[in-house]
Coordinates of C-alpha atoms and ligand atoms in Angstrom, one line a residue:
X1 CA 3.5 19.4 -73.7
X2 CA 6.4 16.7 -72.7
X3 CA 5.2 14.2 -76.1
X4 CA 6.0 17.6 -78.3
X5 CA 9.2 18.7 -76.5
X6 CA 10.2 15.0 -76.7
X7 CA 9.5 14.6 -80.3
X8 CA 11.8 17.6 -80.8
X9 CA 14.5 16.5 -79.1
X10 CA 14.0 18.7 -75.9
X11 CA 14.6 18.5 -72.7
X12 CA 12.0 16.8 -70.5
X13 CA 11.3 15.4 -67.4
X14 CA 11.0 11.9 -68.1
X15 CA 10.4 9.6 -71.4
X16 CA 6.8 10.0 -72.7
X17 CA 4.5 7.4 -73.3
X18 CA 1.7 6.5 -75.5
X19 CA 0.4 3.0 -76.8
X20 CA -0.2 2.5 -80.5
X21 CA -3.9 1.2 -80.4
X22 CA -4.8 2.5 -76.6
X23 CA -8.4 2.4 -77.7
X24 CA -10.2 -0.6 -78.1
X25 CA -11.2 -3.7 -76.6
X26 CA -8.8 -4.4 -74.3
X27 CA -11.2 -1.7 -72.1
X28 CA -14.7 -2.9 -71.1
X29 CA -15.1 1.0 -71.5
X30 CA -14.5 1.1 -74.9
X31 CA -16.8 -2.2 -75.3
X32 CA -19.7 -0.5 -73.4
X33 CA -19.7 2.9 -76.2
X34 CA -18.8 0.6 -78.9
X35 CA -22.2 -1.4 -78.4
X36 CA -24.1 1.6 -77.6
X37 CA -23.0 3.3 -80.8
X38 CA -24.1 0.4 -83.5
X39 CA -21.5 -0.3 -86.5
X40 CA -17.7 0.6 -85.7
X41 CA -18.4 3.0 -88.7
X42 CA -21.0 4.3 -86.8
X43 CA -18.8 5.4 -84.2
X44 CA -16.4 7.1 -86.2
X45 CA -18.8 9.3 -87.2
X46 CA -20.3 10.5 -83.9
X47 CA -18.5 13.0 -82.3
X48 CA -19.4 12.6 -78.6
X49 CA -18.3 9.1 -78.6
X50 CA -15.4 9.1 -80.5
X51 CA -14.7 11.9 -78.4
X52 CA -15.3 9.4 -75.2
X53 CA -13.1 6.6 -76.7
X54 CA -10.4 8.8 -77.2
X55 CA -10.2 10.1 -73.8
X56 CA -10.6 6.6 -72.0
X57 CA -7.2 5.7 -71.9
X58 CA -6.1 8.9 -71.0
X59 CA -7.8 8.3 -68.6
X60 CA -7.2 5.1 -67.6
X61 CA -3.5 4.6 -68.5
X62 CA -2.7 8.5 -67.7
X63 CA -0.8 8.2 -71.2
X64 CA 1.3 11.3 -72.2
X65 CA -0.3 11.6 -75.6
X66 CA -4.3 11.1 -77.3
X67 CA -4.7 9.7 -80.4
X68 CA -7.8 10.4 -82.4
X69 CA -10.4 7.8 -82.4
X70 CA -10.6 6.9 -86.1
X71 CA -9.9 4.5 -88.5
X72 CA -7.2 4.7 -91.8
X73 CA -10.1 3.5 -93.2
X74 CA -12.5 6.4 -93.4
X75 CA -10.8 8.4 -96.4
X76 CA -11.1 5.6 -98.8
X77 CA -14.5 5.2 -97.3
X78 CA -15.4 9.0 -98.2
X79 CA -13.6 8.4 -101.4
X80 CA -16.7 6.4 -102.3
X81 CA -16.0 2.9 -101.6
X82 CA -18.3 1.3 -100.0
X83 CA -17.0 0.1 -96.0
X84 CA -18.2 -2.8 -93.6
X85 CA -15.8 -4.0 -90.6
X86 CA -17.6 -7.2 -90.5
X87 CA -17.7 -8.5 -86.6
X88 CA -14.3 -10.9 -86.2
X89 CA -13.3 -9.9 -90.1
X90 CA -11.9 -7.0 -90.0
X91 CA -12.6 -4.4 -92.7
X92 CA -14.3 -5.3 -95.9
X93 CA -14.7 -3.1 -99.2
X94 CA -17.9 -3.5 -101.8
X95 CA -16.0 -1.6 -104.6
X96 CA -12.4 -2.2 -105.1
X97 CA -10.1 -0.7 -107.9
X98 CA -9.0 -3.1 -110.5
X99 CA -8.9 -0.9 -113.6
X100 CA -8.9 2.7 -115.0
X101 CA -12.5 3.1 -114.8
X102 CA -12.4 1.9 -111.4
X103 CA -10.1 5.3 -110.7
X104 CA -12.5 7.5 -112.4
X105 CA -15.3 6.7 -110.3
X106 CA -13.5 7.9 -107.5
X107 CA -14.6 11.1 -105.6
X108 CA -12.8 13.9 -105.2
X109 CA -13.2 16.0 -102.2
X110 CA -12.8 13.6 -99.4
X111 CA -11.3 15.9 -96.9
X112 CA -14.2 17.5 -97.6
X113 CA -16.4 15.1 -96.5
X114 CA -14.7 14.6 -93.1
X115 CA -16.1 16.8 -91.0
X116 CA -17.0 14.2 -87.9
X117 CA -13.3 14.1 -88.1
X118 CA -12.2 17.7 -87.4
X119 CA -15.3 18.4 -84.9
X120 CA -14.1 15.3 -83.0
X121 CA -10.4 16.8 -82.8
X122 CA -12.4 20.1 -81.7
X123 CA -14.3 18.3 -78.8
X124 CA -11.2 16.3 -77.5
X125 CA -8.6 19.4 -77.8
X126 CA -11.4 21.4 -75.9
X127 CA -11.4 18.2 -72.7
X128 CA -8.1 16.8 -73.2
X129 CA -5.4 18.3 -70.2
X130 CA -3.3 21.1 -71.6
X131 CA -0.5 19.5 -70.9
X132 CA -1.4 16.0 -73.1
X133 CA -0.9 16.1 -76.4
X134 CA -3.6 15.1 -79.2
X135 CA -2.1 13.0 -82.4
X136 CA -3.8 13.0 -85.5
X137 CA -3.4 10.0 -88.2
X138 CA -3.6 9.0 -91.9
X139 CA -2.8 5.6 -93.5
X140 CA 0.4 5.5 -95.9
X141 CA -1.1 6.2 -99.5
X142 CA 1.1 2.6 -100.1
X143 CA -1.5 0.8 -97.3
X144 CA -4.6 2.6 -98.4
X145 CA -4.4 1.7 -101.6
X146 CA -3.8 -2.7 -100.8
X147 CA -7.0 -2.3 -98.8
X148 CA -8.6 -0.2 -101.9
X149 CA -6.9 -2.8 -104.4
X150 CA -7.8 -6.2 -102.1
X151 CA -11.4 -5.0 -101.1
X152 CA -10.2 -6.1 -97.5
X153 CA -6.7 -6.8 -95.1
X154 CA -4.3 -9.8 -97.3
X155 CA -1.3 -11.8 -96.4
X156 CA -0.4 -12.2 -100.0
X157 CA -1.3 -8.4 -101.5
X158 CA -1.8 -10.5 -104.9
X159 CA -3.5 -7.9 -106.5
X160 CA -1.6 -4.9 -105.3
X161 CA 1.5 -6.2 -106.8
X162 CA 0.4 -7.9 -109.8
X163 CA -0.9 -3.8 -110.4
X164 CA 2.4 -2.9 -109.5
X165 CA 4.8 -5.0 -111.8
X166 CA 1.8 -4.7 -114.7
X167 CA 0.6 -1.6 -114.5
X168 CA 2.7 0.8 -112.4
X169 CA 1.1 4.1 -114.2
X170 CA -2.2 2.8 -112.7
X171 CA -0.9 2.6 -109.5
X172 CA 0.9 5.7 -109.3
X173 CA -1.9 7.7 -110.4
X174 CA -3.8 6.0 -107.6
X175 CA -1.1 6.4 -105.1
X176 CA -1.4 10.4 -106.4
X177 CA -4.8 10.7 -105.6
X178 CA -5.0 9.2 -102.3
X179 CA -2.0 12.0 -101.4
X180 CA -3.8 14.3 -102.6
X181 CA -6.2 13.9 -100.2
X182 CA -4.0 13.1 -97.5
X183 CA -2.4 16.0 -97.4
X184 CA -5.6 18.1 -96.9
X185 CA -7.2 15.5 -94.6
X186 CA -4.0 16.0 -92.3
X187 CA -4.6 19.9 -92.7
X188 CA -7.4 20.0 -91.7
X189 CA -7.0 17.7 -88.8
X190 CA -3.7 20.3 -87.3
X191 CA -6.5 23.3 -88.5
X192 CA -8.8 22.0 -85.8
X193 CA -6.6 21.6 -82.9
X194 CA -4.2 18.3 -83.4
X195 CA -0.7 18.9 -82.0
X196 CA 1.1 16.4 -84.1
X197 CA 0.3 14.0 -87.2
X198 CA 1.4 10.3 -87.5
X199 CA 1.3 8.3 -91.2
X200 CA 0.7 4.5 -90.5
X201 CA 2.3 2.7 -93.1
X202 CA 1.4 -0.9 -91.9
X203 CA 1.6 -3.1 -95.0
X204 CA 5.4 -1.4 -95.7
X205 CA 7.1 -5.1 -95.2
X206 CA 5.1 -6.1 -98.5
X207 CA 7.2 -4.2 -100.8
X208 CA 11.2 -5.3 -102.0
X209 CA 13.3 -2.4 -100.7
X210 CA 13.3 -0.4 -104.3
X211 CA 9.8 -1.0 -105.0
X212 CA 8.5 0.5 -101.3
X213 CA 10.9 3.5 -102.0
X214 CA 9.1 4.3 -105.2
X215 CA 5.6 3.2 -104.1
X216 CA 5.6 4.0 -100.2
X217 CA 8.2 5.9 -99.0
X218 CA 8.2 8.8 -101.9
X219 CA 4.7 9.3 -100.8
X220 CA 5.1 9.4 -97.0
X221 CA 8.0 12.0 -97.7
X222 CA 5.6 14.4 -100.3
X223 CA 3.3 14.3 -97.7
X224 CA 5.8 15.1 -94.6
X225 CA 7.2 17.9 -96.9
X226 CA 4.5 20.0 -97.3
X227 CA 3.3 19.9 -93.9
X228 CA 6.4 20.7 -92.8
X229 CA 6.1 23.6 -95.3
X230 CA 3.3 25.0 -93.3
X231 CA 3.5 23.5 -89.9
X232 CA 6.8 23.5 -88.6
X233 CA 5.5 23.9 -85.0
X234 CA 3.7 20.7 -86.0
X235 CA 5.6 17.1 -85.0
X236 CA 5.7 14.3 -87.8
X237 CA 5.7 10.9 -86.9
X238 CA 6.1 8.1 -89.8
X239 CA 5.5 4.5 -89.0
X240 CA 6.8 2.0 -91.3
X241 CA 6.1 -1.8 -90.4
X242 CA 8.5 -4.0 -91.0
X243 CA 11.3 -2.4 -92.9
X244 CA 14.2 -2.7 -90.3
X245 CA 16.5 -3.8 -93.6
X246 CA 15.9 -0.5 -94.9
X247 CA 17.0 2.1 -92.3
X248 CA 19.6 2.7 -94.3
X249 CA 17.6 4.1 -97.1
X250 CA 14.9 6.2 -95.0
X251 CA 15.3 10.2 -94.9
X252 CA 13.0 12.8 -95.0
X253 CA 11.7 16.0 -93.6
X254 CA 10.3 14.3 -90.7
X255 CA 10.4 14.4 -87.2
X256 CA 9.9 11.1 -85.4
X257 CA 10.6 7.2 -86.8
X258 CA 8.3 4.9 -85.4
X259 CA 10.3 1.8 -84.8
X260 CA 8.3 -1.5 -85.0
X261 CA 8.7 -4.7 -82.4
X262 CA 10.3 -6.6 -85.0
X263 CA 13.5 -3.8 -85.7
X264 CA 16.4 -4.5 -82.9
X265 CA 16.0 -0.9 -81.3
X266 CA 20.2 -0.6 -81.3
X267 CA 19.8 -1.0 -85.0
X268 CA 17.5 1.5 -85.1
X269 CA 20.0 3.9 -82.9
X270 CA 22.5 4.0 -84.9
X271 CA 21.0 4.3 -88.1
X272 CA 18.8 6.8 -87.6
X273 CA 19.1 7.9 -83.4
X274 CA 21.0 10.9 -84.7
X275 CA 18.3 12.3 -87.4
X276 CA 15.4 11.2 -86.2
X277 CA 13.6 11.1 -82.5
X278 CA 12.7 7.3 -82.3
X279 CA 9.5 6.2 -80.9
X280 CA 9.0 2.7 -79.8
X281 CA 9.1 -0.5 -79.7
X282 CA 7.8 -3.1 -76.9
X283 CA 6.4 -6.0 -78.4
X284 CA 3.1 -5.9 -77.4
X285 CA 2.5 -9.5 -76.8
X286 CA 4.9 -9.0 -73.6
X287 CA 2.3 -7.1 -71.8
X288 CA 0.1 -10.7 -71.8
X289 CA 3.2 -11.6 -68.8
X290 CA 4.3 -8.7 -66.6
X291 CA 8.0 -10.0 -66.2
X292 CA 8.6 -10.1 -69.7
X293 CA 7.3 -6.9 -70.2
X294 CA 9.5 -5.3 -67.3
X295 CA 12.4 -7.0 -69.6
X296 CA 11.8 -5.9 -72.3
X297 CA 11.1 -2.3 -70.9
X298 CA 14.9 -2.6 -69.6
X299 CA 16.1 -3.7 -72.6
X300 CA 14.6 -0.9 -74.5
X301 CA 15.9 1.6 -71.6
X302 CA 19.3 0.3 -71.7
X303 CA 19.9 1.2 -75.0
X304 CA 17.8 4.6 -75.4
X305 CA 18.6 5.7 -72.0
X306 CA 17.1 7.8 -69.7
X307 CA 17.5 10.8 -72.4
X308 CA 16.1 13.0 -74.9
X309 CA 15.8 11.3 -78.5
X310 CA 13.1 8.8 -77.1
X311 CA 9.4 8.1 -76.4
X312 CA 8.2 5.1 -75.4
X313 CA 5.4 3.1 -77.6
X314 CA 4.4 -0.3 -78.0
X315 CA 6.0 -1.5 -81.6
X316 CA 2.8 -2.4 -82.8
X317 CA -1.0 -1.8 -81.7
X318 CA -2.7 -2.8 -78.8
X319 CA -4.2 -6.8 -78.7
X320 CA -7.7 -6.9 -77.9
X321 CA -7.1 -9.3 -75.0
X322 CA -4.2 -7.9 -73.1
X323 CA -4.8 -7.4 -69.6
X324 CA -5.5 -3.7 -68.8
X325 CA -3.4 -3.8 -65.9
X326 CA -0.2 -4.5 -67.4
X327 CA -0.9 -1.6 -70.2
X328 CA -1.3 1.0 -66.7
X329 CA 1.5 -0.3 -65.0
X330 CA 3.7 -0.1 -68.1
X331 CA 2.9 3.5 -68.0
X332 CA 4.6 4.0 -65.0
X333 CA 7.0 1.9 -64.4
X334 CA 8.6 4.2 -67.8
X335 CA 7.7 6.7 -65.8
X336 CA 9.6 6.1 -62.8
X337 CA 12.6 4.5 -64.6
X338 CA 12.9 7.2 -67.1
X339 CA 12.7 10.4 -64.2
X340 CA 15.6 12.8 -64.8
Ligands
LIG401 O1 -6.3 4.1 -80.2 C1 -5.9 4.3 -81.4 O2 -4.8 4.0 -81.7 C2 -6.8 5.1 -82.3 C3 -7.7 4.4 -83.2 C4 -7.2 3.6 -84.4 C5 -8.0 2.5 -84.9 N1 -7.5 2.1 -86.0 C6 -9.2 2.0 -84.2 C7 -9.8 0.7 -84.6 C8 -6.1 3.7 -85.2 C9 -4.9 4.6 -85.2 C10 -6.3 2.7 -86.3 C11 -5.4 2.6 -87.4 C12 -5.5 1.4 -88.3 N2 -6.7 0.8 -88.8 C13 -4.4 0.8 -89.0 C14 -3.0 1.2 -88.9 C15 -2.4 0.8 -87.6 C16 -2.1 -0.7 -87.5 O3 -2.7 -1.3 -86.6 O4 -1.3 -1.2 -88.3 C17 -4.9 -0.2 -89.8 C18 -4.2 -1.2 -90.7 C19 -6.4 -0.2 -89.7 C20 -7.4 -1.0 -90.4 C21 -8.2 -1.8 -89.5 N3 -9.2 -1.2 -88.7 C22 -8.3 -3.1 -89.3 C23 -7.4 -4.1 -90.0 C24 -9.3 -3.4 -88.4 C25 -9.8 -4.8 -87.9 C26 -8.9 -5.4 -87.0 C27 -9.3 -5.2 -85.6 O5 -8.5 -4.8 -84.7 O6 -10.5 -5.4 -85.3 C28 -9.8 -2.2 -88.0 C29 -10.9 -1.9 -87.0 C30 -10.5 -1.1 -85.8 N4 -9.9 0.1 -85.9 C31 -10.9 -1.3 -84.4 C32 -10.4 -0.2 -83.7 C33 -10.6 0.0 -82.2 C34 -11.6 -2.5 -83.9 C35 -13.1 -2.4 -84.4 C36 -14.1 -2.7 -83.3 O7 -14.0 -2.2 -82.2 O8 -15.0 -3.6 -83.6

């Protein structure tokens, strides 16, 4: 598979592509399944659709990589606070934790309780090409635990960090426990068939540099660790948001850095082009105007070349109302420019 050759530096034919966010809205296809299968929740949990969604823009953008059809939001969820994604909301907890009593009600288990999840990884492994790869995905125990703390997304992360400079014992022990079961969530996902895991830590830019190395990073890196114990075969991909003033401070045992829009991709290079395999970083609010997403495809080529030590992403998710035809015609035109 070219995406796991490329995220271990191989050799391969051309840059691979994938686009953080491929499913969703931006395909009527995804619209049509999403309506037929009732709450977004709802279709987390059924196999043969999530299995559908997932495929779509395989299909559609002839991506070189699938990424499970899930949300980051479905361990707290089996954690045992109560979820809604409220139409035009976003996501929306009933329980949040405020206090130690709140952490004790917690269940244990979760991975347990994920079984849709693994089936789904079964049914798309078993239809996806051989020669596509299929990622698998946690949140960062850091952004897991704002959503847990806030009940739903925040600009502010008030409460996260009044826990944090009040009662950082409380939040560790939190942080803990959602690794715990992130690390056997991700097992089990590579256990029934993914070909590579990737940690979404998308609230990173909330934290001063060495409060997210304590309360983010430490995490992502216990986590990496151990499935690179047992998995070496297995690429890692970690996706801080917004901490290009901290490349200087990331290391790990990990395999690929996902570089956001915001970090200058020459910054990225030489601070960390030489450890890690960077993945990234169109904005993807170029793809609204085709010539400014050719430039900024050049831009990105120019300085990553048409080498190994690349694959091409957006450097955030997908936006609902992009046009579909950019997102297939980016796929190729990285294609072409990137043949060997
Ligand atoms: O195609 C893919 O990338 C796979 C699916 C995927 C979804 N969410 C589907 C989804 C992935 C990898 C995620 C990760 C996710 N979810 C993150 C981390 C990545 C990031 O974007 O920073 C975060 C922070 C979430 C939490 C979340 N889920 C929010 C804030 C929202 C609401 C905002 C929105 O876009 O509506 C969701 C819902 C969600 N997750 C949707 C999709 C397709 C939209 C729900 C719908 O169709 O109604």
């Amino acid at each position: 598979m070219i995406f796991i050759d490329a995220a271990f530096r191989k050799e391969t034919p051309y840059t691979p592509i994938w686009m953080m966010r491929q499913a969703g809205r931006y395909l009527d296809e995804y619209k049509e399944v999403r309506a037929k299968a009732g709450s977004f929740l709802d279709l987390c949990q059924n196999v043969e659709l999530a299995t559908e969604v997932t495929l779509q823009p395989v299909d559609i953008l002839d991506v070189d990589a699938a990424i499970l059809f899930s949300d980051i939001l479905v361990v707290p969820y089996e954690m045992g606070l109560g979820l809604e994604f409220l139409s035009g909301e976003g996501p929306k907890f009933k329980d949040t934790i405020c206090n130690e009593s709140d952490l004790l009600k917690l269940k244990c288990g979760a991975s347990n309780r994920l079984e849709y999840v693994y089936d789904s990884i079964s049914l798309i492994r078993s239809k996806l090409a051989k020669d596509k790869a299929l990622i698998g995905f946690c949140g960062s125990p850091w952004t897991l635990a704002t959503y847990m703390i806030e009940g739903e997304g925040s600009k502010t992360y008030t409460q996260s960090k009044k826990m944090l400079y009040t009662h950082p014992k409380l939040l560790h022990t939190l942080l803990q426990k959602i690794t715990q079961e992130l690390k056997a969530y991700l097992v089990s996902q590579i256990k029934a068939g993914a070909n590579a895991v990737m940690i979404f830590d998308s609230w990173a830019s909330a934290l001063e540099l060495q409060k997210y190395l304590e309360f983010s990073w430490n995490y992502m890196k216990e986590i990496a660790r151990e499935l690179k114990q047992q998995y070496p075969h297995i690429p890692i991909l970690l996706f801080p948001k917004g901490v290009g003033a901290y490349l200087d401070y990331i290391d790990g045992e990990f395999d690929v850095f996902g570089v956001d829009w915001g970090t200058p991709i020459e910054l990225a290079k030489q601070k960390l082009g030489s450890k890690y395999v960077l993945q990234g970083n169109l904005e993807p609010a170029r793809l609204y105007n085709y010539e400014e997403m050719k430039s900024g495809v050049d831009q990105i080529l120019a300085v990553m070349g048409n080498q190994a030590g690349h694959i091409f992403n957006l450097g955030h998710g997908m936006i609902p109302d992009l046009p579909r035809e950019n997102a297939i015609a980016l796929v190729q035109m990285v294609r072409e420019k990137t043949k060997r």
